[in-house]
């Protein structure tokens, strides 16, 4: 038998090392591929979870509106929106590991809400009225929508803080898997078992922003130099400190200027301040919201925006953003909207958004009403108590406007506040908005 030479041993050892290196390389590649796949899967899961959270929020909102509506037409529209949101929620849910995340009860709920929304929509479309029992069923759905929405929001919060769906560690602060509502949902199902399985910063800010501005169309043309003067005034600096940036086209053509961390757009026709943006960070708060509102209102008057009434405000990151709407003769025109941001540190105006006003403001016919406030108030849901009433004009999705009474109401059951907009000519409910109060201010949805 021939013995292996020293060179042979060396060659064999080298081959072995090479094979091990190749195998290690394959292992590393496979591990990287697996890690990349897992990361991509986690990203997809969390994106789907966020979509589910957003749609659950819309479902809860629409169910709340359905309880407060006393109009068949509005209830039909809400039910149609609810069905659409349920379809989106099912799609998002289909991309999640339902069993692993204890989301089977969520799927049951969405299916029930979807079927019931269709049932209510078809019933109201045929001219039938929603009964007390059916109203109670909507309340039951809303109750579970709130629970599920809170649980899913908790999951999103955990994931935002490092929790991984792929690692099955989506836990709450008590280390308990959230959204375990199976038993409660089993009880809830009995409420619907006898019903057949049947096959959209200010509330009206973006309704008609794409049309041509009649206000600017026939206004005087301004030169770039004239616009620079206005920009300096708006940003609180001198003319020679202003830097020209660019020109903007679109339905509100502007000259764009900057100074420090502020950027401002001045309309080419009319010389109005269309917007101002602020790129800095405000780290503290020393003034009150009441101060901020007064500062913003005075600022608008100095810019030539008169007859503006504050409606709602919200404070975030030490900036108070106040919504103003054009108001004359006791009528609020919600299409003519301007938002102003005020620094809560020193009261400096740091932002303005006036395109809603510039696009929508125009001479209108005098506010009229075929039906009296008293007549229309009788049609408000018996589950609500009217707190106050305002005359207003609101935009509709088709670009027209509707004269309305705004009924500010409170729920007799939950004390939640809601705004009901009733058409003064037809008596139809045109819109329903929920009021959300927080330490930062008031929002609507």
Tab-separated table of C-alpha atoms in Angstrom:
chain	number	residue	atom	x	y	z
A	1	UNK	CA	0.000	0.000	0.000
A	2	UNK	CA	1.337	3.347	-1.072
A	3	UNK	CA	1.621	5.893	1.732
A	4	UNK	CA	0.408	9.428	1.221
A	5	UNK	CA	3.240	11.883	0.888
A	6	UNK	CA	3.542	15.061	2.907
A	7	UNK	CA	2.563	17.038	-0.179
A	8	UNK	CA	-0.505	14.843	-0.502
A	9	UNK	CA	-1.581	15.604	3.072
A	10	UNK	CA	-1.126	19.290	2.433
A	11	UNK	CA	-3.176	19.089	-0.753
A	12	UNK	CA	-5.960	17.160	1.008
A	13	UNK	CA	-5.990	19.646	3.873
A	14	UNK	CA	-6.187	22.524	1.394
A	15	UNK	CA	-9.071	20.899	-0.447
A	16	UNK	CA	-10.873	20.309	2.832
A	17	UNK	CA	-10.403	23.926	3.872
A	18	UNK	CA	-11.679	25.064	0.478
A	19	UNK	CA	-14.767	22.839	0.738
A	20	UNK	CA	-15.469	24.092	4.270
A	21	UNK	CA	-15.052	27.686	3.058
A	22	UNK	CA	-17.455	27.078	0.171
A	23	UNK	CA	-19.999	25.436	2.474
A	24	UNK	CA	-19.596	28.259	4.989
A	25	UNK	CA	-20.108	30.730	2.181
A	26	UNK	CA	-23.307	28.984	1.124
A	27	UNK	CA	-24.455	28.964	4.747
A	28	UNK	CA	-23.758	32.674	5.153
A	29	UNK	CA	-25.533	33.457	1.897
A	30	UNK	CA	-28.513	31.354	2.945
A	31	UNK	CA	-28.528	32.978	6.398
A	32	UNK	CA	-28.443	36.427	4.811
A	33	UNK	CA	-31.197	35.460	2.406
A	34	UNK	CA	-33.271	34.136	5.292
A	35	UNK	CA	-32.604	37.282	7.345
A	36	UNK	CA	-33.534	39.492	4.402
A	37	UNK	CA	-36.680	37.470	3.780
A	38	UNK	CA	-37.655	37.680	7.453
A	39	UNK	CA	-37.012	41.440	7.489
A	40	UNK	CA	-39.117	41.880	4.350
A	41	UNK	CA	-41.862	39.690	5.807
A	42	UNK	CA	-41.820	41.722	9.030
A	43	UNK	CA	-42.009	44.937	7.040
A	44	UNK	CA	-44.985	43.608	5.066
A	45	UNK	CA	-46.715	42.452	8.248
A	46	UNK	CA	-46.270	45.802	9.982
A	47	UNK	CA	-47.474	47.697	6.906
A	48	UNK	CA	-50.588	45.538	6.827
A	49	UNK	CA	-51.093	46.037	10.575
A	50	UNK	CA	-50.953	49.812	10.107
A	51	UNK	CA	-53.481	49.586	7.263
A	52	UNK	CA	-55.751	47.483	9.477
A	53	UNK	CA	-55.450	50.053	12.276
A	54	UNK	CA	-56.381	52.914	9.922
A	55	UNK	CA	-59.419	51.106	8.546
A	56	UNK	CA	-60.573	50.047	12.037
A	57	UNK	CA	-60.468	53.722	13.029
A	58	UNK	CA	-62.666	54.571	10.035
A	59	UNK	CA	-65.028	51.701	10.852
A	60	UNK	CA	-65.415	52.945	14.428
A	61	UNK	CA	-66.035	56.507	13.168
A	62	UNK	CA	-68.686	55.414	10.653
A	63	UNK	CA	-70.456	53.247	13.215
A	64	UNK	CA	-70.575	56.217	15.593
A	65	UNK	CA	-71.989	58.425	12.839
A	66	UNK	CA	-74.609	55.794	12.002
A	67	UNK	CA	-75.926	55.952	15.570
A	68	UNK	CA	-76.261	59.738	15.444
A	69	UNK	CA	-77.828	59.933	11.994
A	70	UNK	CA	-81.576	60.415	11.725
A	71	UNK	CA	-81.665	60.624	7.925
A	72	UNK	CA	-82.171	57.634	5.655
A	73	UNK	CA	-80.053	59.250	2.917
A	74	UNK	CA	-77.146	59.964	5.288
A	75	UNK	CA	-77.414	56.537	6.902
A	76	UNK	CA	-77.277	54.935	3.460
A	77	UNK	CA	-74.089	56.909	2.632
A	78	UNK	CA	-72.488	56.022	5.981
A	79	UNK	CA	-73.362	52.349	5.545
A	80	UNK	CA	-71.839	52.349	2.064
A	81	UNK	CA	-68.637	53.894	3.433
A	82	UNK	CA	-68.649	51.371	6.260
A	83	UNK	CA	-68.915	48.472	3.825
A	84	UNK	CA	-65.989	49.900	1.807
A	85	UNK	CA	-63.831	50.234	4.946
A	86	UNK	CA	-64.677	46.682	6.007
A	87	UNK	CA	-63.530	45.416	2.600
A	88	UNK	CA	-60.200	47.253	3.041
A	89	UNK	CA	-59.856	45.846	6.559
A	90	UNK	CA	-60.408	42.293	5.306
A	91	UNK	CA	-57.727	42.809	2.662
A	92	UNK	CA	-55.219	44.046	5.274
A	93	UNK	CA	-56.154	41.207	7.622
A	94	UNK	CA	-55.621	38.610	4.892
A	95	UNK	CA	-51.925	39.608	4.803
A	96	UNK	CA	-51.394	39.004	8.540
A	97	UNK	CA	-50.806	35.770	10.540
A	98	UNK	CA	-54.319	35.839	11.985
A	99	UNK	CA	-53.988	32.800	14.248
A	100	UNK	CA	-50.593	33.791	15.640
A	101	UNK	CA	-51.828	37.293	16.507
A	102	UNK	CA	-55.189	36.154	17.937
A	103	UNK	CA	-57.021	38.130	15.264
A	104	UNK	CA	-59.686	35.577	14.425
A	105	UNK	CA	-62.224	37.563	16.453
A	106	UNK	CA	-61.328	40.634	14.405
A	107	UNK	CA	-62.191	38.798	11.207
A	108	UNK	CA	-65.535	37.739	12.686
A	109	UNK	CA	-66.301	41.318	13.658
A	110	UNK	CA	-65.363	42.780	10.265
A	111	UNK	CA	-67.512	40.197	8.502
A	112	UNK	CA	-70.468	41.009	10.752
A	113	UNK	CA	-70.001	44.774	10.390
A	114	UNK	CA	-69.705	44.411	6.609
A	115	UNK	CA	-72.856	42.299	6.342
A	116	UNK	CA	-74.816	44.533	8.690
A	117	UNK	CA	-73.704	47.696	6.839
A	118	UNK	CA	-75.042	46.190	3.629
A	119	UNK	CA	-78.269	45.164	5.356
A	120	UNK	CA	-78.859	48.694	6.716
A	121	UNK	CA	-77.925	50.322	3.376
A	122	UNK	CA	-80.373	48.136	1.457
A	123	UNK	CA	-83.118	48.712	4.011
A	124	UNK	CA	-82.783	52.515	3.977
A	125	UNK	CA	-82.472	52.542	0.171
A	126	UNK	CA	-85.858	50.849	-0.045
A	127	UNK	CA	-87.443	53.516	2.170
A	128	UNK	CA	-87.665	51.489	5.382
A	129	UNK	CA	-86.767	52.955	8.776
A	130	UNK	CA	-84.148	51.585	11.148
A	131	UNK	CA	-85.839	50.104	14.211
A	132	UNK	CA	-84.854	50.490	17.864
A	133	UNK	CA	-83.493	46.943	17.881
A	134	UNK	CA	-81.376	47.657	14.810
A	135	UNK	CA	-80.113	50.852	16.445
A	136	UNK	CA	-79.121	48.758	19.465
A	137	UNK	CA	-77.291	46.337	17.171
A	138	UNK	CA	-75.315	49.232	15.696
A	139	UNK	CA	-74.413	50.242	19.263
A	140	UNK	CA	-73.227	46.707	19.945
A	141	UNK	CA	-71.092	46.746	16.822
A	142	UNK	CA	-69.651	50.104	17.878
A	143	UNK	CA	-68.785	48.727	21.315
A	144	UNK	CA	-66.715	45.904	19.839
A	145	UNK	CA	-65.260	48.167	17.163
A	146	UNK	CA	-63.899	50.359	19.949
A	147	UNK	CA	-62.393	47.389	21.799
A	148	UNK	CA	-60.822	45.922	18.679
A	149	UNK	CA	-59.558	49.314	17.514
A	150	UNK	CA	-57.878	49.895	20.899
A	151	UNK	CA	-56.273	46.457	20.809
A	152	UNK	CA	-54.964	46.812	17.268
A	153	UNK	CA	-53.675	50.305	18.086
A	154	UNK	CA	-51.851	48.704	21.019
A	155	UNK	CA	-50.242	46.216	18.627
A	156	UNK	CA	-49.117	49.051	16.370
A	157	UNK	CA	-47.622	50.843	19.361
A	158	UNK	CA	-45.726	47.714	20.422
A	159	UNK	CA	-44.356	47.222	16.897
A	160	UNK	CA	-43.329	50.876	16.728
A	161	UNK	CA	-41.303	50.235	19.879
A	162	UNK	CA	-39.458	47.207	18.517
A	163	UNK	CA	-41.975	44.369	18.771
A	164	UNK	CA	-41.769	41.800	15.959
A	165	UNK	CA	-44.760	40.026	14.494
A	166	UNK	CA	-42.493	37.348	12.982
A	167	UNK	CA	-41.101	36.606	16.463
A	168	UNK	CA	-44.574	36.281	17.976
A	169	UNK	CA	-43.700	38.881	20.601
A	170	UNK	CA	-46.423	41.420	19.906
A	171	UNK	CA	-47.210	41.919	23.594
A	172	UNK	CA	-48.555	44.818	25.590
A	173	UNK	CA	-46.884	46.409	28.605
A	174	UNK	CA	-48.123	43.537	30.812
A	175	UNK	CA	-46.511	40.977	28.474
A	176	UNK	CA	-49.907	39.673	27.383
A	177	UNK	CA	-50.763	39.124	23.731
A	178	UNK	CA	-53.218	41.867	22.858
A	179	UNK	CA	-56.553	41.566	21.085
A	180	UNK	CA	-57.826	38.375	22.706
A	181	UNK	CA	-61.554	39.063	22.418
A	182	UNK	CA	-62.742	35.694	21.160
A	183	UNK	CA	-65.067	34.999	24.102
A	184	UNK	CA	-66.626	38.451	23.955
A	185	UNK	CA	-67.123	38.152	20.223
A	186	UNK	CA	-68.839	34.790	20.643
A	187	UNK	CA	-71.385	36.543	22.838
A	188	UNK	CA	-71.699	39.403	20.337
A	189	UNK	CA	-72.428	37.041	17.456
A	190	UNK	CA	-75.799	36.146	18.959
A	191	UNK	CA	-77.013	39.701	18.352
A	192	UNK	CA	-76.655	39.231	14.594
A	193	UNK	CA	-77.310	35.532	14.009
A	194	UNK	CA	-80.866	36.147	12.780
A	195	UNK	CA	-79.853	38.610	10.067
A	196	UNK	CA	-79.106	37.316	6.571
A	197	UNK	CA	-75.587	37.217	5.168
A	198	UNK	CA	-75.810	39.935	2.560
A	199	UNK	CA	-74.009	40.001	-0.449
A	200	UNK	CA	-62.668	60.397	3.167
A	201	UNK	CA	-56.766	70.033	10.408
A	202	UNK	CA	-60.381	71.692	9.451
A	203	UNK	CA	-63.441	69.539	8.583
A	204	UNK	CA	-63.937	70.740	4.999
A	205	UNK	CA	-60.388	71.774	4.070
A	206	UNK	CA	-59.809	69.760	0.891
A	207	UNK	CA	-63.253	69.510	-0.658
A	208	UNK	CA	-62.794	71.743	-3.712
A	209	UNK	CA	-59.125	72.777	-3.814
A	210	UNK	CA	-58.551	71.758	-7.419
A	211	UNK	CA	-60.800	74.231	-9.191
A	212	UNK	CA	-59.662	77.572	-10.647
A	213	UNK	CA	-59.738	80.530	-8.265
A	214	UNK	CA	-62.246	83.154	-9.399
A	215	UNK	CA	-60.810	85.491	-6.760
A	216	UNK	CA	-57.329	85.424	-8.335
A	217	UNK	CA	-58.393	85.108	-11.968
A	218	UNK	CA	-59.338	88.763	-12.376
A	219	UNK	CA	-57.018	90.210	-9.701
A	220	UNK	CA	-54.192	92.663	-10.463
A	221	UNK	CA	-50.898	91.092	-11.583
A	222	UNK	CA	-47.956	91.618	-9.225
A	223	UNK	CA	-44.275	91.805	-10.203
A	224	UNK	CA	-41.673	89.674	-8.461
A	225	UNK	CA	-40.275	92.775	-6.687
A	226	UNK	CA	-43.718	93.783	-5.415
A	227	UNK	CA	-44.276	90.231	-4.208
A	228	UNK	CA	-40.905	90.294	-2.409
A	229	UNK	CA	-42.116	93.300	-0.364
A	230	UNK	CA	-45.189	91.348	0.731
A	231	UNK	CA	-43.071	88.278	1.513
A	232	UNK	CA	-40.773	90.368	3.739
A	233	UNK	CA	-43.790	91.723	5.635
A	234	UNK	CA	-45.244	88.233	6.072
A	235	UNK	CA	-41.953	86.740	7.329
A	236	UNK	CA	-41.062	89.700	9.572
A	237	UNK	CA	-37.870	90.792	7.843
A	238	UNK	CA	-36.608	93.554	5.537
A	239	UNK	CA	-36.817	93.498	1.737
A	240	UNK	CA	-33.051	92.990	1.311
A	241	UNK	CA	-33.142	89.902	3.562
A	242	UNK	CA	-35.606	88.073	1.315
A	243	UNK	CA	-34.244	85.427	-1.050
A	244	UNK	CA	-36.153	84.526	-4.231
A	245	UNK	CA	-36.464	80.779	-4.684
A	246	UNK	CA	-38.721	79.897	-7.623
A	247	UNK	CA	-42.084	80.326	-9.341
A	248	UNK	CA	-44.997	77.939	-8.922
A	249	UNK	CA	-47.773	77.208	-11.414
A	250	UNK	CA	-51.033	75.372	-10.776
A	251	UNK	CA	-54.417	76.800	-9.805
A	252	UNK	CA	-52.710	79.242	-7.362
A	253	UNK	CA	-49.576	80.530	-9.216
A	254	UNK	CA	-47.020	81.968	-6.771
A	255	UNK	CA	-43.616	83.563	-6.376
A	256	UNK	CA	-41.684	81.682	-3.700
A	257	UNK	CA	-39.309	83.434	-1.280
A	258	UNK	CA	-37.380	82.450	1.838
A	259	UNK	CA	-35.831	84.012	4.915
A	260	UNK	CA	-34.061	81.964	7.559
A	261	UNK	CA	-36.181	78.861	8.193
A	262	UNK	CA	-39.324	80.333	6.626
A	263	UNK	CA	-40.582	79.858	3.062
A	264	UNK	CA	-43.504	81.871	1.724
A	265	UNK	CA	-45.618	81.779	-1.459
A	266	UNK	CA	-47.103	85.062	-2.769
A	267	UNK	CA	-49.793	84.845	-5.447
A	268	UNK	CA	-48.822	86.321	-8.825
A	269	UNK	CA	-52.290	87.840	-9.121
A	270	UNK	CA	-53.554	89.782	-6.134
A	271	UNK	CA	-50.330	89.571	-4.122
A	272	UNK	CA	-51.865	87.429	-1.379
A	273	UNK	CA	-49.903	85.251	1.040
A	274	UNK	CA	-50.891	81.767	-0.100
A	275	UNK	CA	-48.771	79.860	2.398
A	276	UNK	CA	-45.812	80.053	4.749
A	277	UNK	CA	-43.777	77.085	5.937
A	278	UNK	CA	-41.345	76.799	8.842
A	279	UNK	CA	-38.432	74.381	8.968
A	280	UNK	CA	-37.299	74.916	12.570
A	281	UNK	CA	-38.149	73.143	15.818
A	282	UNK	CA	-39.876	74.859	18.731
A	283	UNK	CA	-38.849	73.303	22.036
A	284	UNK	CA	-40.955	75.021	24.683
A	285	UNK	CA	-44.304	76.634	25.352
A	286	UNK	CA	-44.781	79.882	27.279
A	287	UNK	CA	-48.019	81.419	25.940
A	288	UNK	CA	-51.641	80.249	26.091
A	289	UNK	CA	-53.847	79.039	23.246
A	290	UNK	CA	-56.015	82.136	23.766
A	291	UNK	CA	-52.926	84.318	23.145
A	292	UNK	CA	-52.154	82.280	20.022
A	293	UNK	CA	-55.678	82.704	18.621
A	294	UNK	CA	-55.585	86.485	19.128
A	295	UNK	CA	-52.119	86.732	17.533
A	296	UNK	CA	-53.232	84.691	14.526
A	297	UNK	CA	-56.399	86.733	14.011
A	298	UNK	CA	-54.449	90.036	14.183
A	299	UNK	CA	-51.883	88.633	11.724
A	300	UNK	CA	-54.590	87.721	9.195
A	301	UNK	CA	-56.118	91.188	9.385
A	302	UNK	CA	-52.703	92.769	8.717
A	303	UNK	CA	-52.355	90.569	5.630
A	304	UNK	CA	-55.761	91.702	4.361
A	305	UNK	CA	-57.749	88.624	5.354
A	306	UNK	CA	-60.770	90.146	7.090
A	307	UNK	CA	-63.949	88.724	8.614
A	308	UNK	CA	-62.188	85.506	9.631
A	309	UNK	CA	-63.619	83.630	12.617
A	310	UNK	CA	-61.681	80.988	14.533
A	311	UNK	CA	-63.382	77.592	14.567
A	312	UNK	CA	-61.031	74.948	15.970
A	313	UNK	CA	-57.391	74.722	17.032
A	314	UNK	CA	-54.822	72.035	17.795
A	315	UNK	CA	-51.454	72.356	19.549
A	316	UNK	CA	-48.690	69.956	18.595
A	317	UNK	CA	-44.911	70.207	18.957
A	318	UNK	CA	-45.363	73.610	20.643
A	319	UNK	CA	-47.159	75.072	17.613
A	320	UNK	CA	-50.832	76.043	17.878
A	321	UNK	CA	-52.592	75.685	14.512
A	322	UNK	CA	-55.851	77.620	14.370
A	323	UNK	CA	-58.547	77.055	11.735
A	324	UNK	CA	-60.282	80.236	10.569
A	325	UNK	CA	-63.355	80.398	8.332
A	326	UNK	CA	-64.831	83.416	6.561
A	327	UNK	CA	-67.863	84.711	8.428
A	328	UNK	CA	-70.249	87.549	7.574
A	329	UNK	CA	-73.790	88.440	8.718
A	330	UNK	CA	-73.773	85.550	11.166
A	331	UNK	CA	-73.028	82.898	8.515
A	332	UNK	CA	-69.843	80.803	8.520
A	333	UNK	CA	-68.464	79.777	5.106
A	334	UNK	CA	-66.475	76.617	5.809
A	335	UNK	CA	-65.045	76.438	2.268
A	336	UNK	CA	-63.156	79.715	2.822
A	337	UNK	CA	-60.621	78.266	5.226
A	338	UNK	CA	-57.260	79.575	6.459
A	339	UNK	CA	-54.952	77.813	8.909
A	340	UNK	CA	-52.401	79.781	10.942
A	341	UNK	CA	-49.602	78.262	13.051
A	342	UNK	CA	-48.313	80.219	16.046
A	343	UNK	CA	-45.189	79.388	18.076
A	344	UNK	CA	-46.199	78.720	21.666
A	345	UNK	CA	-42.723	79.834	22.705
A	346	UNK	CA	-42.803	83.506	21.662
A	347	UNK	CA	-46.067	84.046	19.766
A	348	UNK	CA	-44.364	84.267	16.369
A	349	UNK	CA	-46.513	83.267	13.391
A	350	UNK	CA	-44.597	80.418	11.767
A	351	UNK	CA	-47.046	79.046	9.220
A	352	UNK	CA	-50.106	79.891	7.178
A	353	UNK	CA	-52.148	77.922	4.659
A	354	UNK	CA	-54.646	80.093	2.753
A	355	UNK	CA	-55.173	78.180	-0.503
A	356	UNK	CA	-58.598	76.982	0.641
A	357	UNK	CA	-59.705	80.588	1.023
A	358	UNK	CA	-58.043	81.774	-2.202
A	359	UNK	CA	-59.629	79.035	-4.296
A	360	UNK	CA	-63.119	79.118	-2.803
A	361	UNK	CA	-63.819	82.706	-1.713
A	362	UNK	CA	-66.197	84.634	-3.960
A	363	UNK	CA	-69.355	86.753	-3.906
A	364	UNK	CA	-72.288	84.553	-2.991
A	365	UNK	CA	-76.037	84.943	-2.925
A	366	UNK	CA	-77.525	85.913	0.406
A	367	UNK	CA	-78.014	82.998	2.806
A	368	UNK	CA	-81.547	81.674	2.512
A	369	UNK	CA	-83.544	78.952	4.203
A	370	UNK	CA	-86.818	77.384	3.077
A	371	UNK	CA	-87.122	75.565	6.406
A	372	UNK	CA	-86.791	77.090	9.860
A	373	UNK	CA	-84.299	76.020	12.501
A	374	UNK	CA	-87.143	74.823	14.691
A	375	UNK	CA	-88.562	72.629	11.915
A	376	UNK	CA	-85.215	70.985	11.199
A	377	UNK	CA	-84.277	70.521	14.839
A	378	UNK	CA	-87.262	68.208	15.239
A	379	UNK	CA	-85.553	65.802	12.823
A	380	UNK	CA	-82.351	65.527	14.875
A	381	UNK	CA	-81.796	62.061	16.329
A	382	UNK	CA	-83.660	61.508	19.623
A	383	UNK	CA	-80.387	60.115	20.970
A	384	UNK	CA	-78.861	63.611	20.819
A	385	UNK	CA	-79.401	66.847	22.754
A	386	UNK	CA	-78.872	70.059	20.760
A	387	UNK	CA	-76.447	72.413	22.553
A	388	UNK	CA	-76.284	75.289	20.044
A	389	UNK	CA	-77.006	76.082	16.392
A	390	UNK	CA	-75.161	78.103	13.725
A	391	UNK	CA	-75.917	79.132	10.150
A	392	UNK	CA	-73.233	77.963	7.738
A	393	UNK	CA	-72.395	77.116	4.139
A	394	UNK	CA	-70.493	73.878	3.545
A	395	UNK	CA	-68.855	72.433	0.410
A	396	UNK	CA	-70.114	69.210	-1.150
A	397	UNK	CA	-68.118	66.518	-2.925
A	398	UNK	CA	-69.478	67.577	-6.327
A	399	UNK	CA	-68.028	71.117	-5.973
A	400	UNK	CA	-71.306	72.827	-5.057
A	401	UNK	CA	-72.210	74.287	-1.672
A	402	UNK	CA	-75.149	73.797	0.675
A	403	UNK	CA	-76.778	76.223	3.091
A	404	UNK	CA	-77.029	74.435	6.421
A	405	UNK	CA	-77.797	74.707	10.082
A	406	UNK	CA	-74.917	73.324	12.152
A	407	UNK	CA	-76.412	71.559	15.157
A	408	UNK	CA	-73.819	71.083	17.908
A	409	UNK	CA	-75.148	68.108	19.859
A	410	UNK	CA	-74.297	65.816	22.756
A	411	UNK	CA	-75.070	62.116	22.925
A	412	UNK	CA	-77.574	61.198	25.612
A	413	UNK	CA	-75.865	57.826	25.935
A	414	UNK	CA	-72.109	58.588	25.862
A	415	UNK	CA	-71.850	62.406	26.249
A	416	UNK	CA	-69.843	62.408	23.024
A	417	UNK	CA	-70.230	65.642	21.027
A	418	UNK	CA	-71.156	65.699	17.359
A	419	UNK	CA	-71.901	68.259	14.640
A	420	UNK	CA	-74.915	67.588	12.413
A	421	UNK	CA	-75.176	69.643	9.191
A	422	UNK	CA	-78.781	69.853	7.946
A	423	UNK	CA	-79.685	71.380	4.566
A	424	UNK	CA	-81.908	74.450	5.097
A	425	UNK	CA	-83.849	73.809	1.880
A	426	UNK	CA	-84.285	70.050	1.737
A	427	UNK	CA	-83.982	69.112	5.416
A	428	UNK	CA	-81.461	66.400	4.510
A	429	UNK	CA	-78.464	65.618	6.720
A	430	UNK	CA	-75.494	66.749	4.622
A	431	UNK	CA	-72.703	65.680	6.968
A	432	UNK	CA	-71.910	64.409	10.449
A	433	UNK	CA	-68.640	65.200	12.241
A	434	UNK	CA	-67.425	63.851	15.575
A	435	UNK	CA	-65.731	66.323	17.919
A	436	UNK	CA	-62.507	65.099	19.506
A	437	UNK	CA	-61.271	66.994	22.554
A	438	UNK	CA	-57.725	66.661	23.906
A	439	UNK	CA	-55.233	68.663	25.932
A	440	UNK	CA	-53.974	70.084	22.625
A	441	UNK	CA	-57.347	71.350	21.385
A	442	UNK	CA	-60.310	70.236	19.309
A	443	UNK	CA	-60.353	68.150	16.147
A	444	UNK	CA	-63.135	66.699	14.010
A	445	UNK	CA	-63.441	63.476	12.068
